[in-house]
Amino acid sequence: MTTELATETPAWWTRAVVYQIYPRSFADSNGDGIGDLGGIRAKLDHLAELGVDVIWLSPIYRSPQADNGYDISDYEDIDPLFGTLAEFDQLLAEVHERGMKLVMDLVVNHTSDEHPWFVESRSSRDNPKRDWYIWRDPVDAHEPNGWTSAFSGPAWSLDTTTGQYYLHLFAAKQPDLNWQNPEVRGAVFAMMNRWLDRGVDGFRMDVINFIAKTESELVGESVHPSMGAQIHDYLQEMHREVFAGRDTELITVGEMPGVTVEDAALFTGAERNELDMVFQFEHVGLDHSDAGKFDNLPFDLVALKTSLARWQTGLASSGWNSLYFGNHDQPRSVSRFGDDRRYRYESATLLATILHLHRGTPYIYQGDEIGMTNANFESIEQYKDIESLNHFAEVVGAGAEPATVLEQMAFRSRDNARTPVQWTPGPHAGFTTAEPWIHVNSNASTINVQTDRAAGDRSIFDFYRRLIGVRHELPVVALGEFALLEPEHPALYAFTRTLGGDRLLVLGNWSNERLRLPEGLADDPGTRLIGNYPEWHEAVLEPWEARVYRRSERAGAEPVA
Ligand code: NOJ
């Protein structure tokens, strides 16, 4: 037990589970093939029955959709694709009525190039909004430095009207805002305040560590921006201007590629007034080679355990972890880490058990609660994601074999997580009545919500529901101290969580082979709290079996699930 949490009432989000909705792929209510707010409203009971506490919506603001809404042209309106502000208010009220909270995506490292701020900024060198973005003169008739965009090509584009380059760490249609300008910060904070006044319960902040760029980096030779030192000042200023006085009911999570555990302790330390938690990337980068994310390395369980355990320890006395195995930028977790063919139920539920039993706030990505798999795309025409399409064009243009690149993309592309949620075995998986904007996975007739929820003791949804119930019920799940066991074992994921006299022993067999437990590991383990096999043998774990035991010195510690 950490001193910090022992002396203070733990924040509500230590017991909470967050569910991420990627609105374009969730549910379509108006028959245009694209998910929308009406679709979300129609499915709120699905989420309430699952037991989630918070819904995070990927961006629904007005946007040219160059990056599916992560390119915003109006922060204060809803894109007509998704609905209207009035419908948003209705959705928010219906979420609150069910006792859940709603978190918005906040994308303020960059805007769309169609945002009025950028339209003005690019219009002339002396426009009052010129300095709202990052403009630099050419150096030797080239880009100011060698930074590359996350979506291929240089991170600078030349604007011929004024003869200067502007910075875009993502697509050319996503120019980076200049956070050094206090007017920019003021405008962003005012916008955030208006959303909170409207009733939203917090923000997931897109690549928020990228907002700080130092001048020496901008004109220097570095290959990629590191995190400028002002990031802590910006986040503390944001806290003062936006969250102070109302933060206890809210939740803030900052997406931070490249963040170290030492940085994260600063970002999330309770006394520092920056963020509640961050999304770190270390564990989802372990299977990327130095050549980039599309060059897939074999999965290494020991490396994963080592990495996550470092984060557990690093944020034990100060700070807080967010826990995720998948989201709209990552492959489907059961395809990446599990066996999505022979042991789909077992491996999906094992992944859920391991994740949700770590210390931190777990995030469920839409469809993971029924074990949705990678997309099974075979041709480039099926892909829609700007990152994947640009990558394909770049490397095939440079001579790579298209079939090889498609194979890598079938494993790694972000579109794997963006196919429509499979609700029923019917046409278009019950997602829409029209042609969906992206192909439905060909396995939808067998993998869908309706079939899963009718699967009795093999329902993944029901397993998640019970796991969430355990977190809500037992303080040891939320707050217990974490200790990794058998760190070098290549297939066994084992750890304990301890709070006072309460101890959980979590065991998972991350493999297709039966596994005999190391001598002494599970002596006197207590009662089984939850597991994914109906019957079990104490000394053995079946393929992808996950089991959680509880031993409590307190009277009446009965299994709760
Ligand atoms: C991170 C988001 O999660 C991703 O989807 C997006 O493309 C980039 N940031 C740029 O906004």
GROMACS .gro file of C-alpha atoms in nm, residues 266-474:
model
  209
  266LEU     CA    1   0.575   1.346  -1.280
  267PHE     CA    2   0.275   1.378  -1.512
  268THR     CA    3   0.049   1.180  -1.282
  269GLY     CA    4   0.182   1.254  -0.932
  270ALA     CA    5  -0.120   1.366  -0.731
  271GLU     CA    6   0.043   1.677  -0.588
  272ARG     CA    7   0.159   1.806  -0.925
  273ASN     CA    8  -0.182   1.893  -1.071
  274GLU     CA    9  -0.112   1.777  -1.425
  275LEU     CA   10  -0.299   1.461  -1.534
  276ASP     CA   11  -0.469   1.166  -1.369
  277MET     CA   12  -0.295   0.910  -1.590
  278VAL     CA   13  -0.114   0.870  -1.921
  279PHE     CA   14  -0.124   0.619  -2.205
  280GLN     CA   15   0.231   0.493  -2.238
  281PHE     CA   16   0.355   0.299  -2.542
  282GLU     CA   17   0.640   0.085  -2.417
  283HIS     CA   18   0.449  -0.245  -2.409
  284VAL     CA   19   0.286  -0.195  -2.748
  285GLY     CA   20   0.620  -0.113  -2.909
  286LEU     CA   21   0.795  -0.434  -2.806
  287ASP     CA   22   0.703  -0.612  -3.128
  288HIS     CA   23   0.808  -0.325  -3.358
  289SER     CA   24   1.156  -0.347  -3.508
  290ASP     CA   25   1.390  -0.049  -3.547
  291ALA     CA   26   1.271  -0.034  -3.907
  292GLY     CA   27   0.928   0.080  -3.787
  293LYS     CA   28   0.594  -0.043  -3.669
  294PHE     CA   29   0.512  -0.236  -3.987
  295ASP     CA   30   0.820  -0.453  -3.943
  296ASN     CA   31   0.674  -0.705  -3.701
  297LEU     CA   32   0.891  -0.877  -3.442
  298PRO     CA   33   0.785  -1.201  -3.275
  299PHE     CA   34   0.597  -1.159  -2.948
  300ASP     CA   35   0.806  -1.204  -2.633
  301LEU     CA   36   0.611  -1.264  -2.312
  302VAL     CA   37   0.910  -1.211  -2.084
  303ALA     CA   38   0.967  -0.867  -2.236
  304LEU     CA   39   0.599  -0.778  -2.191
  305LYS     CA   40   0.593  -0.887  -1.826
  306THR     CA   41   0.918  -0.705  -1.754
  307SER     CA   42   0.793  -0.386  -1.912
  308LEU     CA   43   0.452  -0.380  -1.744
  309ALA     CA   44   0.605  -0.471  -1.408
  310ARG     CA   45   0.847  -0.177  -1.434
  311TRP     CA   46   0.549   0.052  -1.482
  312GLN     CA   47   0.365  -0.107  -1.191
  313THR     CA   48   0.663  -0.049  -0.964
  314GLY     CA   49   0.752   0.290  -1.108
  315LEU     CA   50   0.407   0.433  -1.037
  316ALA     CA   51   0.342   0.249  -0.711
  317SER     CA   52   0.414   0.530  -0.468
  318SER     CA   53   0.326   0.827  -0.685
  319GLY     CA   54   0.116   0.842  -0.998
  320TRP     CA   55  -0.125   0.603  -1.164
  321ASN     CA   56  -0.125   0.363  -1.460
  322SER     CA   57  -0.372   0.334  -1.742
  323LEU     CA   58  -0.399  -0.023  -1.869
  324TYR     CA   59  -0.465  -0.118  -2.231
  325PHE     CA   60  -0.385  -0.390  -2.482
  326GLY     CA   61  -0.573  -0.235  -2.773
  327ASN     CA   62  -0.734   0.077  -2.912
  328HIS     CA   63  -0.817   0.231  -3.251
  329ASP     CA   64  -0.444   0.260  -3.336
  330GLN     CA   65  -0.341  -0.093  -3.244
  331PRO     CA   66  -0.416  -0.436  -3.392
  332ARG     CA   67  -0.689  -0.639  -3.221
  333SER     CA   68  -0.544  -0.770  -2.897
  334VAL     CA   69  -0.668  -1.128  -2.934
  335SER     CA   70  -0.503  -1.152  -3.278
  336ARG     CA   71  -0.182  -0.987  -3.167
  337PHE     CA   72  -0.124  -1.152  -2.830
  338GLY     CA   73  -0.361  -1.449  -2.823
  339ASP     CA   74  -0.475  -1.732  -3.050
  340ASP     CA   75  -0.773  -1.591  -3.239
  341ARG     CA   76  -0.855  -1.926  -3.405
  342ARG     CA   77  -0.829  -2.227  -3.178
  343TYR     CA   78  -0.844  -2.054  -2.838
  344ARG     CA   79  -1.026  -1.729  -2.909
  345TYR     CA   80  -1.254  -1.746  -2.602
  346GLU     CA   81  -0.974  -1.859  -2.375
  347SER     CA   82  -0.711  -1.615  -2.496
  348ALA     CA   83  -0.948  -1.315  -2.508
  349THR     CA   84  -1.053  -1.383  -2.149
  350LEU     CA   85  -0.694  -1.445  -2.037
  351LEU     CA   86  -0.586  -1.111  -2.181
  352ALA     CA   87  -0.875  -0.941  -2.004
  353THR     CA   88  -0.788  -1.109  -1.674
  354ILE     CA   89  -0.420  -1.018  -1.687
  355LEU     CA   90  -0.493  -0.657  -1.786
  356HIS     CA   91  -0.776  -0.589  -1.544
  357LEU     CA   92  -0.590  -0.739  -1.249
  358HIS     CA   93  -0.295  -0.505  -1.286
  359ARG     CA   94  -0.297  -0.188  -1.077
  360GLY     CA   95  -0.434   0.099  -1.282
  361THR     CA   96  -0.745   0.199  -1.474
  362PRO     CA   97  -0.833  -0.054  -1.748
  363TYR     CA   98  -0.952   0.058  -2.092
  364ILE     CA   99  -1.169  -0.171  -2.305
  365TYR     CA  100  -1.168  -0.103  -2.677
  366GLN     CA  101  -1.502  -0.154  -2.853
  367GLY     CA  102  -1.547  -0.512  -2.970
  368ASP     CA  103  -1.283  -0.653  -2.737
  369GLU     CA  104  -1.565  -0.752  -2.503
  370ILE     CA  105  -1.671  -1.010  -2.763
  371GLY     CA  106  -1.320  -1.101  -2.880
  372MET     CA  107  -1.327  -0.929  -3.220
  373THR     CA  108  -1.024  -1.016  -3.434
  374ASN     CA  109  -0.802  -0.848  -3.693
  375ALA     CA  110  -0.979  -0.749  -4.013
  376ASN     CA  111  -0.868  -1.027  -4.249
  377PHE     CA  112  -0.813  -0.775  -4.532
  378GLU     CA  113  -0.640  -0.908  -4.841
  379SER     CA  114  -0.625  -0.618  -5.087
  380ILE     CA  115  -0.512  -0.256  -5.058
  381GLU     CA  116  -0.858  -0.140  -5.172
  382GLN     CA  117  -1.002  -0.259  -4.842
  383TYR     CA  118  -0.783  -0.024  -4.637
  384LYS     CA  119  -0.902   0.328  -4.546
  385ASP     CA  120  -0.649   0.446  -4.287
  386ILE     CA  121  -0.423   0.731  -4.397
  387GLU     CA  122  -0.123   0.585  -4.213
  388SER     CA  123  -0.161   0.246  -4.382
  389LEU     CA  124  -0.229   0.387  -4.729
  390ASN     CA  125   0.064   0.630  -4.713
  391HIS     CA  126   0.294   0.358  -4.586
  392PHE     CA  127   0.192   0.122  -4.866
  393ALA     CA  128   0.242   0.391  -5.132
  394GLU     CA  129   0.579   0.490  -4.988
  395VAL     CA  130   0.738   0.148  -4.953
  396VAL     CA  131   0.588  -0.007  -5.265
  397GLY     CA  132   0.698   0.308  -5.450
  398ALA     CA  133   1.048   0.241  -5.320
  399GLY     CA  134   1.042  -0.114  -5.457
  400ALA     CA  135   0.892  -0.333  -5.182
  401GLU     CA  136   0.687  -0.635  -5.285
  402PRO     CA  137   0.315  -0.543  -5.248
  403ALA     CA  138   0.223  -0.891  -5.119
  404THR     CA  139   0.483  -0.864  -4.842
  405VAL     CA  140   0.363  -0.521  -4.739
  406LEU     CA  141   0.001  -0.640  -4.736
  407GLU     CA  142   0.101  -0.927  -4.512
  408GLN     CA  143   0.263  -0.688  -4.265
  409MET     CA  144  -0.041  -0.461  -4.279
  410ALA     CA  145  -0.277  -0.751  -4.217
  411PHE     CA  146  -0.106  -0.782  -3.882
  412ARG     CA  147  -0.032  -0.422  -3.794
  413SER     CA  148  -0.264  -0.176  -3.970
  414ARG     CA  149  -0.485   0.046  -3.759
  415ASP     CA  150  -0.779  -0.061  -3.976
  416ASN     CA  151  -0.770  -0.398  -3.798
  417ALA     CA  152  -0.939  -0.229  -3.505
  418ARG     CA  153  -1.164  -0.006  -3.713
  419THR     CA  154  -1.396  -0.253  -3.883
  420PRO     CA  155  -1.758  -0.220  -3.771
  421VAL     CA  156  -1.863  -0.362  -3.436
  422GLN     CA  157  -2.031  -0.694  -3.503
  423TRP     CA  158  -2.368  -0.681  -3.335
  424THR     CA  159  -2.560  -0.966  -3.502
  425PRO     CA  160  -2.503  -1.252  -3.747
  426GLY     CA  161  -2.726  -1.062  -3.995
  427PRO     CA  162  -2.642  -0.837  -4.293
  428HIS     CA  163  -2.350  -0.600  -4.232
  429ALA     CA  164  -2.324  -0.750  -3.883
  430GLY     CA  165  -2.623  -0.539  -3.773
  431PHE     CA  166  -2.395  -0.232  -3.783
  432THR     CA  167  -2.581  -0.055  -4.064
  433THR     CA  168  -2.851  -0.107  -4.322
  434ALA     CA  169  -2.632   0.047  -4.593
  435GLU     CA  170  -2.291  -0.034  -4.740
  436PRO     CA  171  -2.052   0.023  -4.445
  437TRP     CA  172  -1.768   0.276  -4.489
  438ILE     CA  173  -1.516  -0.004  -4.431
  439HIS     CA  174  -1.562  -0.379  -4.482
  440VAL     CA  175  -1.718  -0.582  -4.206
  441ASN     CA  176  -1.491  -0.864  -4.090
  442SER     CA  177  -1.568  -1.185  -4.276
  443ASN     CA  178  -1.608  -1.369  -3.944
  444ALA     CA  179  -1.912  -1.162  -3.836
  445SER     CA  180  -2.160  -1.446  -3.874
  446THR     CA  181  -1.992  -1.633  -3.588
  447ILE     CA  182  -1.830  -1.351  -3.388
  448ASN     CA  183  -2.093  -1.097  -3.286
  449VAL     CA  184  -2.260  -0.957  -2.975
  450GLN     CA  185  -2.580  -1.155  -3.015
  451THR     CA  186  -2.401  -1.489  -3.046
  452ASP     CA  187  -2.151  -1.411  -2.773
  453ARG     CA  188  -2.409  -1.302  -2.520
  454ALA     CA  189  -2.604  -1.623  -2.579
  455ALA     CA  190  -2.293  -1.839  -2.530
  456GLY     CA  191  -2.347  -1.905  -2.157
  457ASP     CA  192  -2.023  -1.991  -1.982
  458ARG     CA  193  -1.828  -1.922  -2.301
  459SER     CA  194  -1.948  -1.564  -2.334
  460ILE     CA  195  -1.655  -1.320  -2.343
  461PHE     CA  196  -1.894  -1.035  -2.265
  462ASP     CA  197  -2.008  -1.212  -1.952
  463PHE     CA  198  -1.650  -1.274  -1.845
  464TYR     CA  199  -1.568  -0.903  -1.881
  465ARG     CA  200  -1.882  -0.817  -1.686
  466ARG     CA  201  -1.768  -1.038  -1.398
  467LEU     CA  202  -1.414  -0.898  -1.408
  468ILE     CA  203  -1.549  -0.544  -1.387
  469GLY     CA  204  -1.771  -0.653  -1.100
  470VAL     CA  205  -1.467  -0.782  -0.911
  471ARG     CA  206  -1.290  -0.448  -0.948
  472HIS     CA  207  -1.595  -0.262  -0.824
  473GLU     CA  208  -1.630  -0.492  -0.527
  474LEU     CA  209  -1.276  -0.554  -0.401
   0.00000   0.00000   0.00000
